Short mmCIF file of C-alpha atoms and ligand atoms in Angstrom, two decimals:
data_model
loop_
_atom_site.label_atom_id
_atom_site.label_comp_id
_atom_site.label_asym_id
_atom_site.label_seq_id
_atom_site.Cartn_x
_atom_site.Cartn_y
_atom_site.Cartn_z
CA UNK A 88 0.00 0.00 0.00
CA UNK A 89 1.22 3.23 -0.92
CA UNK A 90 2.05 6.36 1.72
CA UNK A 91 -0.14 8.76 -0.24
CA UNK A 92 -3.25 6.25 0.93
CA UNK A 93 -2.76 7.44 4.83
CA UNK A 94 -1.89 11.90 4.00
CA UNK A 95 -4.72 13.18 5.03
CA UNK A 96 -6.37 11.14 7.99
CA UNK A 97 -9.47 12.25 10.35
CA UNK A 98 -11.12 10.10 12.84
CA UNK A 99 -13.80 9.29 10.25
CA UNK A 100 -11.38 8.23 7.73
CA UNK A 101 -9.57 5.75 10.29
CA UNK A 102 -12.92 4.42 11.08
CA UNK A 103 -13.04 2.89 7.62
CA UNK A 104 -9.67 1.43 8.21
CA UNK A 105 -10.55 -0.02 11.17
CA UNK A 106 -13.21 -1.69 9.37
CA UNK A 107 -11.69 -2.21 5.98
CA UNK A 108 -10.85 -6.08 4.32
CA UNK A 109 -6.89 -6.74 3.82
CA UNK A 110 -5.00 -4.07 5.58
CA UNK A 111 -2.31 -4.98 8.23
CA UNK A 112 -2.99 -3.82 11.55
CA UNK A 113 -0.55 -1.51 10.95
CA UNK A 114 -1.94 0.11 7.60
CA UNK A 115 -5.38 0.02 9.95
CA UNK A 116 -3.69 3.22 12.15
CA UNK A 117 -2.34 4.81 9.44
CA UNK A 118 1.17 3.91 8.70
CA UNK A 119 2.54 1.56 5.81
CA UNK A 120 4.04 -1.21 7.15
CA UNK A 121 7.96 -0.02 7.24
CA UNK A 122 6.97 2.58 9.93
CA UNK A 123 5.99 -0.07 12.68
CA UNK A 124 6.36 -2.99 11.95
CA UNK A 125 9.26 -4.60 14.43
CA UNK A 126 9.74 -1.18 16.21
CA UNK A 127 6.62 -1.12 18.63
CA UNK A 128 8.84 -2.72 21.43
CA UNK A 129 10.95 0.21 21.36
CA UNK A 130 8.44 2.66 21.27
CA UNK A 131 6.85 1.35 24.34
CA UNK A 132 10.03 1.57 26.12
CA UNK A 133 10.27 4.87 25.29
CA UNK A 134 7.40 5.68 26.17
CA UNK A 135 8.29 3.96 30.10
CA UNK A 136 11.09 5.90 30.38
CA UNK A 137 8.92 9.00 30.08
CA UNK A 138 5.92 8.01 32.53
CA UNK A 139 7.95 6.37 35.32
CA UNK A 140 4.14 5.95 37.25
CA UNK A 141 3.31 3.54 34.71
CA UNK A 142 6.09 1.29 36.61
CA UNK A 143 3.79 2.21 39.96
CA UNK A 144 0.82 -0.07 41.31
CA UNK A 145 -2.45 0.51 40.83
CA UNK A 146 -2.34 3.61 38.44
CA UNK A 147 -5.61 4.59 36.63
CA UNK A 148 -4.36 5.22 33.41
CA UNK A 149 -5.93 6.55 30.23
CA UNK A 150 -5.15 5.91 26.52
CA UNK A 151 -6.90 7.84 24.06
CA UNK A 152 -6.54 7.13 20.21
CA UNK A 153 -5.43 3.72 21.05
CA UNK A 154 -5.35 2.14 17.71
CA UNK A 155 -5.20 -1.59 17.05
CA UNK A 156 -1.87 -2.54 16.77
CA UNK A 157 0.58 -4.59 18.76
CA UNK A 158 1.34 -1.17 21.32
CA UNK A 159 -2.56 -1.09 23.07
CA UNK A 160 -1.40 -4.98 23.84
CA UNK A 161 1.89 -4.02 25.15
CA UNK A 162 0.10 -1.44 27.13
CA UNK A 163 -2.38 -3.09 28.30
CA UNK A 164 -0.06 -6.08 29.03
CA UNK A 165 2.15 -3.98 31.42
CA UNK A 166 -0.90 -2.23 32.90
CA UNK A 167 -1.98 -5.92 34.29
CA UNK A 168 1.08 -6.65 35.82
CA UNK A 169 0.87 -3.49 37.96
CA UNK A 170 -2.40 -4.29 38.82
CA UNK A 171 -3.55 -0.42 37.01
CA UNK A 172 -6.93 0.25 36.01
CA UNK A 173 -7.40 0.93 32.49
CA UNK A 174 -9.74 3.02 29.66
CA UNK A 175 -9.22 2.78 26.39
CA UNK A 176 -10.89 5.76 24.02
CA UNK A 177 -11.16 5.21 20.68
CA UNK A 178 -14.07 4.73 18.05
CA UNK A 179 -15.95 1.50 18.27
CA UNK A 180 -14.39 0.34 15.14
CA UNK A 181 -11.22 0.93 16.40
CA UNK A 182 -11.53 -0.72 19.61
CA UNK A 183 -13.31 -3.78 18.42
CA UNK A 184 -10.34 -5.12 17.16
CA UNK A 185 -8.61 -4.46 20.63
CA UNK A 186 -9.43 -7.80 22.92
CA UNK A 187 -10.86 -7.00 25.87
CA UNK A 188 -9.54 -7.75 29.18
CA UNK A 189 -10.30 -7.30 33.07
CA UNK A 190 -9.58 -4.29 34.58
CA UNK A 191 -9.94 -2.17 30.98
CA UNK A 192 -12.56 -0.41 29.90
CA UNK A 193 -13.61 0.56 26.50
CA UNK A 194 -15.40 3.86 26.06
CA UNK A 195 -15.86 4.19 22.47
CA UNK A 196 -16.25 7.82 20.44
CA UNK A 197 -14.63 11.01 19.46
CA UNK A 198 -12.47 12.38 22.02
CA UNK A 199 -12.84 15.26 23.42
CA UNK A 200 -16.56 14.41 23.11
CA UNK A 201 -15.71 11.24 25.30
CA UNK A 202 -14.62 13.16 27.94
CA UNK A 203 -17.51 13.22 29.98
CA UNK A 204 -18.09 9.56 29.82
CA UNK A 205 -14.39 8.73 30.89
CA UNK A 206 -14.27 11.15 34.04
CA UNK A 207 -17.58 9.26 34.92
CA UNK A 208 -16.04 6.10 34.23
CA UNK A 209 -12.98 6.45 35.80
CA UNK A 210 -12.59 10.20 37.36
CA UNK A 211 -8.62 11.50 37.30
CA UNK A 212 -6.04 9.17 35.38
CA UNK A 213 -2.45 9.38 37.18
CA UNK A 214 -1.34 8.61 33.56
CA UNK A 215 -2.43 9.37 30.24
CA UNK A 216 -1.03 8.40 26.97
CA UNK A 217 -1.93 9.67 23.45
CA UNK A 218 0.46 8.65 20.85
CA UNK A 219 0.48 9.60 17.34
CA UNK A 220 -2.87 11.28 17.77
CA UNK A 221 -2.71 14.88 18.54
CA UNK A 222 -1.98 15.53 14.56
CA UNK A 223 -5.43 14.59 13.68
CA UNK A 224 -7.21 16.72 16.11
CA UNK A 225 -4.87 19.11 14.99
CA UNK A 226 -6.05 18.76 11.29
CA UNK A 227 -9.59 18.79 12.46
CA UNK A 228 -9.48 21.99 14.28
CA UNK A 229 -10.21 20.82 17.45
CA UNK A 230 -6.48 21.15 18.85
CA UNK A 231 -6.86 23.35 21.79
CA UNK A 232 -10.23 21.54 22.75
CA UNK A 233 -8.46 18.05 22.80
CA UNK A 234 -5.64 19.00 25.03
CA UNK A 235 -7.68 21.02 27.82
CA UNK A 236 -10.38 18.20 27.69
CA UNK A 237 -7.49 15.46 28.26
CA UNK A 238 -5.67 18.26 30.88
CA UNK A 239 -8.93 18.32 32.80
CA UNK A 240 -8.62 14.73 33.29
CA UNK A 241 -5.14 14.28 34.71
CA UNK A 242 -4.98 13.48 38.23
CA UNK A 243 -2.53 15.85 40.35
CA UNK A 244 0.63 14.50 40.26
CA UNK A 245 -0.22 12.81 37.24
CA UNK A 246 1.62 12.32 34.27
CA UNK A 247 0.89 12.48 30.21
CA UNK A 248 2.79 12.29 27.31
CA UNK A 249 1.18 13.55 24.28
CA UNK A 250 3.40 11.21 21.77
CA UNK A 251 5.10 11.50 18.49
CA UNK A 252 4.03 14.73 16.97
CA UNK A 253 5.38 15.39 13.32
CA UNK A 254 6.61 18.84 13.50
CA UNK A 255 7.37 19.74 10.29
CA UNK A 256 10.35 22.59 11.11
CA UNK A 257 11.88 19.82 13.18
CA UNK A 258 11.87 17.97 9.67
CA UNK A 259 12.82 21.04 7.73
CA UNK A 260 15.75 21.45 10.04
CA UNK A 261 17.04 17.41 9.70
CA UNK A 262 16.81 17.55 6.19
CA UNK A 263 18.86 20.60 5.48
CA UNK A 264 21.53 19.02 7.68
CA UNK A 265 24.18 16.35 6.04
CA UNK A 266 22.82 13.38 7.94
CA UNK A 267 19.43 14.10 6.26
CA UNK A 268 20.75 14.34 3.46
CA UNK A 269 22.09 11.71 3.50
CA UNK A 270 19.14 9.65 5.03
CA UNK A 271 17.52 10.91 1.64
CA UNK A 272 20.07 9.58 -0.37
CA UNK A 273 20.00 5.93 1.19
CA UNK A 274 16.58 6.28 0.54
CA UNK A 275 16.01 6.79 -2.76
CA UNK A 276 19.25 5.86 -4.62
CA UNK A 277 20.51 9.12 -4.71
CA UNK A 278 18.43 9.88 -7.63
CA UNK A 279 15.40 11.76 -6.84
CA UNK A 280 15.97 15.54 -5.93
CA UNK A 281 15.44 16.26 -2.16
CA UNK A 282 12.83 18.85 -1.15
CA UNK A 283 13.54 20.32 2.16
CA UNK A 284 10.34 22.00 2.74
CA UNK A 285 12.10 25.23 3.43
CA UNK A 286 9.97 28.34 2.34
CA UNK A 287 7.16 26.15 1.69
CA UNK A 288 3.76 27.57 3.70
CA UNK A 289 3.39 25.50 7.23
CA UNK A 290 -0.48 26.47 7.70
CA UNK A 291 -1.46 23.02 8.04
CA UNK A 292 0.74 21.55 9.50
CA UNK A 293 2.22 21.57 13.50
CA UNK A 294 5.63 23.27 13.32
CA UNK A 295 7.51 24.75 16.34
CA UNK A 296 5.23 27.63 16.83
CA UNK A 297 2.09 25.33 17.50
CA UNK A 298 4.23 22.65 19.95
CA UNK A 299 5.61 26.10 21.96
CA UNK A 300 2.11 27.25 22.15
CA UNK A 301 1.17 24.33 23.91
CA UNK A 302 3.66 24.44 26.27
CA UNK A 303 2.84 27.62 27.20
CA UNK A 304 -1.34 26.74 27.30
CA UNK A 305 -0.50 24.07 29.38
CA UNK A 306 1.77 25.97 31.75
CA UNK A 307 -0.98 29.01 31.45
CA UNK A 308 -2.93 26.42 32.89
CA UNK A 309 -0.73 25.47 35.85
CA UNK A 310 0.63 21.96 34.66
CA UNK A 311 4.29 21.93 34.07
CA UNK A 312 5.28 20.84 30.34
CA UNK A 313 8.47 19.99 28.77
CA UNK A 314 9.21 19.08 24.79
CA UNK A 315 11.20 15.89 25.02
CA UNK A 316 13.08 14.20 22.26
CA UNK A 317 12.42 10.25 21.00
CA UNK A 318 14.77 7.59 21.37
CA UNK A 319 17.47 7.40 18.56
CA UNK A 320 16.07 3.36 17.52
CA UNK A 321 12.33 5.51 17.36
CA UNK A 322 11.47 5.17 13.16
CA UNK A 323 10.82 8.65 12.81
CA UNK A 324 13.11 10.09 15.72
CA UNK A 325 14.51 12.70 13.48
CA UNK A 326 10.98 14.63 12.82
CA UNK A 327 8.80 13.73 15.48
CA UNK A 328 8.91 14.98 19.46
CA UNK A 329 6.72 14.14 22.63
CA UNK A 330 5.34 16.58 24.60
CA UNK A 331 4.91 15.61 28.90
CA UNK A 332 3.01 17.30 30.86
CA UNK A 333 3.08 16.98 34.64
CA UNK A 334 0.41 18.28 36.94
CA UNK A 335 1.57 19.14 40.36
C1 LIG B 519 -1.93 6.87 14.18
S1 LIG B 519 -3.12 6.04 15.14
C2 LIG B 519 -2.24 5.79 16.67
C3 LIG B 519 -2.77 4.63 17.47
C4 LIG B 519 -1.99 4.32 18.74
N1 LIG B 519 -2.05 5.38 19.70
C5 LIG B 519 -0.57 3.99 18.38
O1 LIG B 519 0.30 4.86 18.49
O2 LIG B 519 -0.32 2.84 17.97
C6 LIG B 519 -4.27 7.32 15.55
C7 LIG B 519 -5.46 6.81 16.33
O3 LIG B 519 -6.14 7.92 16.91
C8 LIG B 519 -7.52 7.74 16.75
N2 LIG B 519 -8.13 9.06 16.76
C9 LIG B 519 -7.95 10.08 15.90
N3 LIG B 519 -8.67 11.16 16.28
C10 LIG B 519 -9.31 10.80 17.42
C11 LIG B 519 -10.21 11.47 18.30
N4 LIG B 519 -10.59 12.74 18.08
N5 LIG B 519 -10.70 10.80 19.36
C12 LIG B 519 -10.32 9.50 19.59
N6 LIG B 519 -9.47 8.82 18.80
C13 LIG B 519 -8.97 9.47 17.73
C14 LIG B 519 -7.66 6.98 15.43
O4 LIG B 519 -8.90 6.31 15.35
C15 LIG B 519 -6.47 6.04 15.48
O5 LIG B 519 -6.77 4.83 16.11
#
């Protein structure tokens, strides 16, 4: 399947790939293949390293825009051996391919709309992830909405790491640098011209000045946040950052 197939994604759209015949669990959240497949073990462990209560007991933890592939398992296979109580928000597409389990709960829809159901279901979360998600939202328009909805739910002293965000002048500013370059080359044979991006208009698209802003909302709002870098073995390390926020 080509990479052109998953530009433009909503949460509509990846409720037909939820549901569609013959795609890979990967290709079901978006990403060919190549950009998963073999590297979700990492990316959890990554992810550990950056929400040390997840290695606590009995956390209530919250994963919205969990997807189907091999990470909610991972997630929700750690969250059982520290005994943590779990929700899972997604659409119902989405999490019907996700097997249920004890101790995790399912509350199906559109976040930020699901955010009255989940503080019923499970009040504050001491964690929260959302990985590879906060793009989507962004593209929708509903940006600032998602992030105080999924602030409001963070326990104090909690912990959430809003996860691989493509910032595209992180990727302008790899690629006009000689190990992009050369990335590039390796890539394609050396043959096709490479476009850095540079001058091009970054309207759509979350670049440094939408990530800082959220720092700053956040803080405005009296969490702490920090912009933290992925993992060198992370696929797409050199263009996408995680943002954690830590209520005190
Ligand atoms: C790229 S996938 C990431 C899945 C998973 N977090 C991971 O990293 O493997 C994006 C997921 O976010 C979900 N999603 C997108 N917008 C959403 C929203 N507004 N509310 C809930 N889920 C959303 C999609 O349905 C999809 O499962």
């Amino acid at each position: 399947m080509m990479a052109g197939r998953f530009d433009d994604l909503d949460y509509e759209s990846f409720r037909k790939l939820a549901a569609e015949a013959g795609l890979s669990r990967f290709e079901r959240i978006g990403f060919p293949d190549s950009y998963r497949e073999g590297y979700e073990a990492a990316i959890f462990a990554d992810i550990r390293t950056k929400l040390p209560k997840l290695d606590n007991d009995g956390m209530t933890v919250l994963d919205i825009g969990t997807g189907c592939s091999e990470l909610p398992n991972m997630v929700m296979a750690h969250c059982a051996a520290h005994d943590h109580r779990l929700a899972l928000t997604d659409s119902v597409e989405m999490l019907t391919l996700v097997p249920e389990k004890l101790k995790v709960e399912k509350i199906p829809g559109r976040f930020p709309d699901t955010a009255p159901m989940i503080a019923a279901t499970i009040g504050h979360a001491d964690v929260i992830l959302c990985y590879s998600v906060i793009q989507y939202a962004f593209a929708e328009g509903i940006l600032d909405s998602f992030f105080d909805a999924a602030l409001d739910l963070l326990a104090e002293g909690g912990e959430m790491l809003i996860g691989d965000i493509p910032n595209v002048s992180m990727r302008k500013r790899f690629f006009t640098s000689s190990a992009g370059e050369a990335l590039h080359r390796a890539y394609t044979g050396g043959n096709d011209q490479l476009v850095t991006g540079i001058g091009e208009s970054e309207e759509d698209k979350i670049n440094d000045g939408v990530v800082l802003r959220l720092l700053a909302r956040v803080r405005a709002a009296g969490a702490h946040a920090f912009v933290l870098p992925q993992n060198d073995d992370l696929p797409m390390a050199n263009r996408r950052e995680d943002i954690l926020v830590k209520r005190p």
